[in-house]
XYZ file of C-alpha atoms in Angstrom:
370
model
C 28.798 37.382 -9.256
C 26.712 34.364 -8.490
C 25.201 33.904 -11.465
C 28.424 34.000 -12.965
C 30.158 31.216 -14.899
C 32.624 29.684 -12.076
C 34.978 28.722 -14.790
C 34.854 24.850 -13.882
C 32.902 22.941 -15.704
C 31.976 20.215 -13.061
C 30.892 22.691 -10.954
C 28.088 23.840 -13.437
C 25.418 21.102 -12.910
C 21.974 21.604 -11.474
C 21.860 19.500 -8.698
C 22.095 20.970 -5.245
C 25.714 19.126 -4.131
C 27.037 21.161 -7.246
C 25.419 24.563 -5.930
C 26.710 23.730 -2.574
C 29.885 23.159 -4.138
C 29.877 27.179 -6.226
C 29.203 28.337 -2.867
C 32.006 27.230 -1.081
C 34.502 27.156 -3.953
C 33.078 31.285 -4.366
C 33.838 31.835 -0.784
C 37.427 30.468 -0.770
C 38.554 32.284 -3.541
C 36.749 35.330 -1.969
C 39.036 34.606 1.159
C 42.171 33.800 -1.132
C 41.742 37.259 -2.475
C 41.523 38.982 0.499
C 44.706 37.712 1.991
C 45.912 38.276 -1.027
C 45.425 41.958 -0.859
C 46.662 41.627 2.936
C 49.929 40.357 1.823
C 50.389 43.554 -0.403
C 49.516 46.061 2.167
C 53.126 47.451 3.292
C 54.183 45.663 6.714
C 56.179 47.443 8.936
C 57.250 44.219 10.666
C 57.638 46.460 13.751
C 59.532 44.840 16.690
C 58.171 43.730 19.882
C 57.462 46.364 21.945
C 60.308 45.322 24.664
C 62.356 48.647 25.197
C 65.658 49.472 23.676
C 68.604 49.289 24.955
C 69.731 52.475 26.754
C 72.851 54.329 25.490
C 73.582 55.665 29.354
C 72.290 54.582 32.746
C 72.430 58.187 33.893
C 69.276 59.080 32.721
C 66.809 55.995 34.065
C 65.169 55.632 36.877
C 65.985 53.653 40.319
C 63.178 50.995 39.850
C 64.421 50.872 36.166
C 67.834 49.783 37.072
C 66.921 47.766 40.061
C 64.328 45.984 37.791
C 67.072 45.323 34.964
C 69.924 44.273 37.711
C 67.503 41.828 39.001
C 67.050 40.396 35.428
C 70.046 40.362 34.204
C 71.325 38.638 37.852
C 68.382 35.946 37.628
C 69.992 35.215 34.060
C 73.439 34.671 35.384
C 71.985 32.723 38.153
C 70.388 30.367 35.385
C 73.782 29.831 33.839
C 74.364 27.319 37.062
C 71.234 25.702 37.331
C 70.484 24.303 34.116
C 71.134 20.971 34.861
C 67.711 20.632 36.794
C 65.604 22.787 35.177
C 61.775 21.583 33.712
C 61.358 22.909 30.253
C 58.783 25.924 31.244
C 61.613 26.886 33.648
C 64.117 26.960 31.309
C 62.019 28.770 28.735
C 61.410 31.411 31.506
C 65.318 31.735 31.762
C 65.750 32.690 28.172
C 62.747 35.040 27.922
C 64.744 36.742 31.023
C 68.406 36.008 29.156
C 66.355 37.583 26.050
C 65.560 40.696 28.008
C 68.646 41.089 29.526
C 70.551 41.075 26.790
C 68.186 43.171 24.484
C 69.371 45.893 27.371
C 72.588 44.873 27.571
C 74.865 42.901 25.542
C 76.750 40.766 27.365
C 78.665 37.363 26.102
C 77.630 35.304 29.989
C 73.793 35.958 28.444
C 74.782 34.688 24.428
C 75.717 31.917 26.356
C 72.872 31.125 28.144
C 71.067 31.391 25.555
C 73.407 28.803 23.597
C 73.624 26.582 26.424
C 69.657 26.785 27.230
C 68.831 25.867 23.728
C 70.916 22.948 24.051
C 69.491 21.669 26.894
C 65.937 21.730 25.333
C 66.591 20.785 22.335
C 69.728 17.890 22.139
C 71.131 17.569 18.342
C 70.546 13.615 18.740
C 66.598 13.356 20.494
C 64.598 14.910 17.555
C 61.382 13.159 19.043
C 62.088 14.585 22.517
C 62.471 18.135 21.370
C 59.334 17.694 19.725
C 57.374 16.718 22.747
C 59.469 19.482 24.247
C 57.693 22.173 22.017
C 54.158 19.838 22.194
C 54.215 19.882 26.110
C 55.977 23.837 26.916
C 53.568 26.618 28.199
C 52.227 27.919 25.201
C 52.208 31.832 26.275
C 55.724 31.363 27.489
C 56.788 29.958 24.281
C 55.325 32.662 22.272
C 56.935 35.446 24.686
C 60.732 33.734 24.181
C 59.944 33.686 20.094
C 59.010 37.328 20.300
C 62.118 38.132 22.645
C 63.807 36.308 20.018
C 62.937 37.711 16.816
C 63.035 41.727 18.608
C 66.695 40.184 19.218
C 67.672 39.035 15.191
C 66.235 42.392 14.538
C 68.279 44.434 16.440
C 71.265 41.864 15.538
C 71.394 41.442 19.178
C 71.534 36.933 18.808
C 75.163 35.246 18.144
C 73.272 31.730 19.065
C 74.546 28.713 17.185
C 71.359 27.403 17.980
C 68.831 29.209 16.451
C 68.969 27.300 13.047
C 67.607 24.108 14.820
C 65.184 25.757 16.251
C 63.721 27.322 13.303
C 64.198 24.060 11.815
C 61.494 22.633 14.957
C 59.185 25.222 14.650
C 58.269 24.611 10.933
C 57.640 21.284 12.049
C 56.064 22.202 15.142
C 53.706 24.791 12.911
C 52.418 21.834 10.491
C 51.467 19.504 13.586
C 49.729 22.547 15.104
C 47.641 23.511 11.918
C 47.592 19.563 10.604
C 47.167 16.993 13.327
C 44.107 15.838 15.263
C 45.509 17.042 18.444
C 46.566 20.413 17.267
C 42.379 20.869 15.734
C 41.462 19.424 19.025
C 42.939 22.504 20.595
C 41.709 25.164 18.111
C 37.661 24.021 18.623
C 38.068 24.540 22.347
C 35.485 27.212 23.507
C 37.620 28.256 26.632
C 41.053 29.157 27.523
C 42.703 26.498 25.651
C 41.209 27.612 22.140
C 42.678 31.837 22.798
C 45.594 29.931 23.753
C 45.977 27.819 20.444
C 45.453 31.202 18.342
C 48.190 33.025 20.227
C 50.938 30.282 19.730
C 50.350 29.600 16.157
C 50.500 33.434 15.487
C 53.679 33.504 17.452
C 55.582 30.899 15.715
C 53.923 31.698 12.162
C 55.282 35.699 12.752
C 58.434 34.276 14.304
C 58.777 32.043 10.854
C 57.816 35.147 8.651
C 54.589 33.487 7.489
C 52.108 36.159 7.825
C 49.341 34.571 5.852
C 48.848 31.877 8.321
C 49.101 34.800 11.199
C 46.338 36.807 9.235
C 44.366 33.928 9.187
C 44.691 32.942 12.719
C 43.567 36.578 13.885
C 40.179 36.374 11.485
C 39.731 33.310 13.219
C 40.309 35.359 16.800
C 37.404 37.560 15.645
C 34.793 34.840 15.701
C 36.458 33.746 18.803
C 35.624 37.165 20.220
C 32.081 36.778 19.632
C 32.017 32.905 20.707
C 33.568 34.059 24.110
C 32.185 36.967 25.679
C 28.363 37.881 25.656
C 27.559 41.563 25.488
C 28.049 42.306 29.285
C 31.294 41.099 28.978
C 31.266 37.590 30.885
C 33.127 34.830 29.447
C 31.116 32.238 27.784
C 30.870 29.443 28.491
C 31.573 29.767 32.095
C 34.280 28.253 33.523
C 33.168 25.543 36.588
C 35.178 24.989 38.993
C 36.541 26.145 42.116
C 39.511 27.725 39.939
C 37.123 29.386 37.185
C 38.605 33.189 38.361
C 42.137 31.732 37.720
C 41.062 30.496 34.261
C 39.125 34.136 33.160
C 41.898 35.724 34.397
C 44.171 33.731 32.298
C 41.734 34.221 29.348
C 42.121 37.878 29.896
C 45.767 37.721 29.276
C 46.454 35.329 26.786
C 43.878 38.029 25.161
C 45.894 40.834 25.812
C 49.424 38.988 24.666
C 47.101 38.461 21.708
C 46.126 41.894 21.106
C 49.319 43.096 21.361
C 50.825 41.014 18.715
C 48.299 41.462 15.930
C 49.249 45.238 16.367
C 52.356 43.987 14.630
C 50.596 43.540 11.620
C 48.793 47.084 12.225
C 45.512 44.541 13.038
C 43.377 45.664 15.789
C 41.819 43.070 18.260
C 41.495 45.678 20.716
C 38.805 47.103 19.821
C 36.822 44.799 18.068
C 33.662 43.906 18.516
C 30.243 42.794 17.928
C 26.875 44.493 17.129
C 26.372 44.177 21.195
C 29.286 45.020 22.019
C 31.134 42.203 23.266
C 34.854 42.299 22.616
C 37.811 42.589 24.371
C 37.615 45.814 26.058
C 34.094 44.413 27.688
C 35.336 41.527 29.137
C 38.508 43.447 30.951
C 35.696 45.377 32.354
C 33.172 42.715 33.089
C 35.881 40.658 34.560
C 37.366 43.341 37.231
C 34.101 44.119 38.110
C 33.292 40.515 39.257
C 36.411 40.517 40.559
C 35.666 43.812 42.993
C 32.685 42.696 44.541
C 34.107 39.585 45.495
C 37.268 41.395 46.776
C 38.093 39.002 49.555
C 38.224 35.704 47.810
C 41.150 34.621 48.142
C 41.558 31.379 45.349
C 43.583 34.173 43.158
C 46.686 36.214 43.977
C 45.473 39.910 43.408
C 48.586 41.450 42.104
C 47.977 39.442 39.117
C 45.312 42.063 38.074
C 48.397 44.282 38.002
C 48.921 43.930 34.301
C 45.611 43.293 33.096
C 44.490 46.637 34.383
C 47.816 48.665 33.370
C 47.668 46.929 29.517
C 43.412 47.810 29.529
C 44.485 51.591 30.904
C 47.908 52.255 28.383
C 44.734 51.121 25.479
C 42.071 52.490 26.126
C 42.860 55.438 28.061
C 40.573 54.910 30.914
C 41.343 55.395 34.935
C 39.359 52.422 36.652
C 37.913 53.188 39.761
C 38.324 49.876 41.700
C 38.135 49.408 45.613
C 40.488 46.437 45.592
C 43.738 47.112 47.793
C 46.881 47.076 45.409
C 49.008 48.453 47.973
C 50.424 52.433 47.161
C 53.468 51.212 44.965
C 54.913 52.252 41.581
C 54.612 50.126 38.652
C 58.325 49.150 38.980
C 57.827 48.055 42.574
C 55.082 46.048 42.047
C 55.534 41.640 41.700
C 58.276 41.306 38.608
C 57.572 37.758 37.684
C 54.856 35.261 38.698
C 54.041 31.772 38.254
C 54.419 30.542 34.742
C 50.172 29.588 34.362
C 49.290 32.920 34.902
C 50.574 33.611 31.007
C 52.216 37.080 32.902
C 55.112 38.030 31.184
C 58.444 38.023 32.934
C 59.680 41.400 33.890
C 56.430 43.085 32.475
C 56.922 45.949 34.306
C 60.206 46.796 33.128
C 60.133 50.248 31.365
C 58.236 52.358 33.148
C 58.990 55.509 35.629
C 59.847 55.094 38.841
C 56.564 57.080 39.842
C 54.778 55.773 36.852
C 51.411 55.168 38.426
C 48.479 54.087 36.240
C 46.208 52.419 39.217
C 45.642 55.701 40.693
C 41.761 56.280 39.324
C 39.179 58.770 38.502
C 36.191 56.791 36.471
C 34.335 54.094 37.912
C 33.249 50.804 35.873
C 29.906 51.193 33.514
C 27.820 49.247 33.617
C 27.135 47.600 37.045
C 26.871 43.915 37.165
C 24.518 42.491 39.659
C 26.678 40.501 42.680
């Protein structure tokens, strides 16, 4: 194929800017075809994985229902607080308005929605509501664009709303993928760089525009192998008095990740490199470090509560881990914690009431030194 004609004339000189050029004009359409060939393999477009709504209450669980009547409460509450709200707190509200009313339809949570929407984003302040979207906790926002699309899906969302919003988020997409600020983000090595991937997958899958979402999860890949070493630690290392809160948060924005490229049947999961690093590794790596130094106390434990229940529903594996969780249930366990933790409101909603997956058999291979 190299020694090919490249079909463009100016590209055919001898000089080694014009073989520099082949190379990289070979490569794109190399890349063009493949998402090419991506775009033709059948999507199921599956929606989010938040459960259905149940046709009876008979048959669920106490936690179940206590969980649900305490989210579908905290979005009534919302209803008559939205005048003070910051804009991460009233994103939070309409994730939890989302949820409720993906359980239950009920017009008090349409309205929420409606009048939540409003308050973020005004008809007449176009500039504010893009700062809005510019300045709002990026895993948050991608949660409430998931809740909402599992929503238009199930034709569960009577918001009048929603066509602005679309309307933002195209915008909002270009100055991600465009501007200096938006590239700034993307070239971090850290937390802020898996963070950039997972919002502009979010909004591109929320906006139907897979080939941008495809691309941002190739790009993921090499993120992988930029991030984690073949032990599993985090590279580069966080400094800091707060660098467990920030691998933590790595961890999840990871998993939120994961979880949506398995929308488009891709699998971050479980990739990794020749030594390998990947995902999987650096759960490990990470709650390893995290057991030997058991009693530090700069990060709120339960917040390993999800990290180890998404790494366990994966991969199959009981974790033998000395750290004290406390006997509970999954349902009984913290609902919702702060929004910088990137923890999903409600992300134990779902399960058994003596649906258990902390109880474990297998200890941690291999040991890290302390």
């Amino acid at each position: 194929m190299a020694r090919l004609f490249s079909g463009k004339p100016h590209l055919e000189r001898t000089d080694q800017q014009s073989s520099r050029e082949r190379g990289e004009t070979r490569s794109e359409a190399i890349l063009t075809m493949l998402d090419q060939l991506d775009n033709y393999t059948p999507n199921k477009n599956t929606p989010t994985t938040m459960p259905s709504e149940p046709n009876s209450t008979g048959n669920l669980s106490f936690s179940y229902l206590t969980l649900l009547s305490e989210a579908t409460q905290r979005a009534a509450r919302a209803q008559q607080k939205l005048q003070s709200n910051s804009t991460d707190c009233l994103l939070q509200d309409l994730v939890i308005a989302g949820l409720a009313q993906s359980h239950k339809v009920r017009p008090e949570f349409s309205r929420l929605i409606d009048d939540s929407l409003l308050k973020l984003f005004p008809d007449t302040q176009d500039k504010a509501n893009t700062r809005r979207l510019e300045t709002a906790n990026p895993s948050l926002l991608a949660h409430l664009l998931s809740t909402l699309k599992n929503l238009k899906q199930t034709h569960r969302l009577y918001s009048t709303r929603i066509q602005q919003l679309d309307d933002l988020l195209k915008r909002h997409l270009i100055w991600l993928t465009g501007s200096p600020c938006g590239q700034s983000m993307r070239s971090d090595l850290g937390y802020l760089g898996t963070q950039y991937d997972l919002q502009v997958a979010a909004v591109a899958l929320y906006l139907d525009q897979t080939q941008i979402v495809r691309k941002t999860l190739r790009d993921s890949r090499f993120r992988i192998l930029e991030q984690f070493d073949a032990s599993g630690k985090q590279q580069p290392k966080t400094k800091g008095k707060n660098s467990t809160h920030y691998e933590c948060l790595n961890l999840q924005l990871w998993i939120h990740l994961a979880e949506l490229a398995m929308t488009l049947d891709e699998n971050l999961w479980n990739f990794t490199a020749r030594d390998g690093a990947g995902v999987q590794q650096g759960i490990r790596w990470f709650l390893q470090k995290f057991e030997i130094h058991r009693n530090a106390k700069d990060i709120d434990k339960q917040r390993l509560l999800p990290i180890i229940n998404a790494y366990q529903k994966q991969y199959g594996e009981l974790l033998n881990l000395r750290i004290k969780l406390g006997p509970k249930h999954i349902p009984q366990y913290k609902s919702i914690f702060p929004i910088e933790t990137a923890i999903h409101p409600f992300w134990n909603l779902g399960y058994e009431e003596h649906s258990n997956s902390f109880t474990t058999t297998k200890k941690l291979t291999p040991e890290i030194p302390e």
